[in-house]
mmCIF file of C-alpha atoms in Angstrom:
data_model
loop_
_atom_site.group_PDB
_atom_site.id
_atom_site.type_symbol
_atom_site.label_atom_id
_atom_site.label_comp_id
_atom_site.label_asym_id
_atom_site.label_seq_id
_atom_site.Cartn_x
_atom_site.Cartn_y
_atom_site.Cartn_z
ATOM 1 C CA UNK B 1 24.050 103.522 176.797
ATOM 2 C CA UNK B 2 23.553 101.124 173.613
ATOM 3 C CA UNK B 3 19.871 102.048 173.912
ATOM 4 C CA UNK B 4 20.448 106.028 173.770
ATOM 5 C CA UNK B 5 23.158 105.322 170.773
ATOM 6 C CA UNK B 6 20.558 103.561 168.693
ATOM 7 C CA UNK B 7 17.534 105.861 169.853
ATOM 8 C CA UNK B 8 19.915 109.377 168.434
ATOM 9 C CA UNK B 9 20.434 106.870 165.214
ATOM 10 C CA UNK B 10 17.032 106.863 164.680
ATOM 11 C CA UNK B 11 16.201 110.088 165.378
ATOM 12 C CA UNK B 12 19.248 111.232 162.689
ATOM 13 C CA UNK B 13 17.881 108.882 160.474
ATOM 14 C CA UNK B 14 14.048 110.311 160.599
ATOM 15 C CA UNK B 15 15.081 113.503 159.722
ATOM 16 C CA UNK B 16 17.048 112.388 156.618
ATOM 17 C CA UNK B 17 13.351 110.630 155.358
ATOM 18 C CA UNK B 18 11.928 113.988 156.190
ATOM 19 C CA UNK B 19 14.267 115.686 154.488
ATOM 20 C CA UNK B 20 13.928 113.227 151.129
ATOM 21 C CA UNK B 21 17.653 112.704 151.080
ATOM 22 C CA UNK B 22 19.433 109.170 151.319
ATOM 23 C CA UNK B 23 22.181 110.061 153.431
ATOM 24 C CA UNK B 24 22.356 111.040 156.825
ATOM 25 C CA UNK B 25 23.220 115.003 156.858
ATOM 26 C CA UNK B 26 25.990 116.596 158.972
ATOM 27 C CA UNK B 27 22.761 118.647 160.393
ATOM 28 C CA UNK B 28 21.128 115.453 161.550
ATOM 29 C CA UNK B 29 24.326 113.604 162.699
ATOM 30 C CA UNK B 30 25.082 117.137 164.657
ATOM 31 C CA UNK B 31 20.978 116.987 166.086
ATOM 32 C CA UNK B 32 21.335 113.326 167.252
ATOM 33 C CA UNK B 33 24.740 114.200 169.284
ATOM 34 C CA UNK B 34 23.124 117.014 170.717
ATOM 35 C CA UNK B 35 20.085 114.727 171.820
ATOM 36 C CA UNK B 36 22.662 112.164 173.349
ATOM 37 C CA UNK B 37 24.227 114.519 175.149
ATOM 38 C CA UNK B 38 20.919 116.577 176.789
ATOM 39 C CA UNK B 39 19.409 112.544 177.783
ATOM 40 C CA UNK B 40 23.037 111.460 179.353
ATOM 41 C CA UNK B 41 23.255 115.154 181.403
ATOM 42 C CA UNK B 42 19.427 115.134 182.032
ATOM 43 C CA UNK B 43 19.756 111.169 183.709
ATOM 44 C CA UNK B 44 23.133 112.018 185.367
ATOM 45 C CA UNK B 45 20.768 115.407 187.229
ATOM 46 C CA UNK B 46 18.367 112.972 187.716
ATOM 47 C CA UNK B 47 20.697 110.506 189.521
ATOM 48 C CA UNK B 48 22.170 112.889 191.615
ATOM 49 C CA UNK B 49 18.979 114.464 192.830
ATOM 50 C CA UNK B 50 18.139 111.079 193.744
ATOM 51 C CA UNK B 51 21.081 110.193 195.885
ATOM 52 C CA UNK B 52 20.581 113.802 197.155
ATOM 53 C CA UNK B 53 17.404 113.380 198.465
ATOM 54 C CA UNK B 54 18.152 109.754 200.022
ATOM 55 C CA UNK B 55 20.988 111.431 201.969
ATOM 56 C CA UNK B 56 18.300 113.747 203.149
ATOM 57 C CA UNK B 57 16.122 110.944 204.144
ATOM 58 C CA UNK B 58 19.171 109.063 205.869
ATOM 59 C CA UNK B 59 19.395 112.250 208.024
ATOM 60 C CA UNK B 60 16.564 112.528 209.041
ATOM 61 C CA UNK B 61 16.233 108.448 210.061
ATOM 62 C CA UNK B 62 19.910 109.104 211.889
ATOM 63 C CA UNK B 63 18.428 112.081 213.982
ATOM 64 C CA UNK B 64 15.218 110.445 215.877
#
């Protein structure tokens, strides 16, 4: 989780370089949340496709 937190820092932070301002904007601060929050959901699918297909593999080892 730290990781993610400091990878949507930097990401907020590039764009206010690119943008030639000092600050970090309310644009960029909304962009990195948004970036957070599509990695955590995207890893959570991930996870449960996972477990999802080991149950299918259990099933199959349970029925032979």
């Amino acid at each position: 989780m730290k990781a993610d937190a400091s990878r949507g820092n930097s990401i907020a932070a590039a764009g206010s370089c690119v943008s030639g301002k000092g600050s970090v904007t309310l644009l960029n601060a909304v962009f990195a949340q948004y970036y957070l929050q599509s990695a955590n959901t995207i890893s959570l699918l991930r996870m449960t496709n996972g477990l999802y297909e080991l149950a299918k593999e259990a099933d199959k080892a349970i029925a032979f």
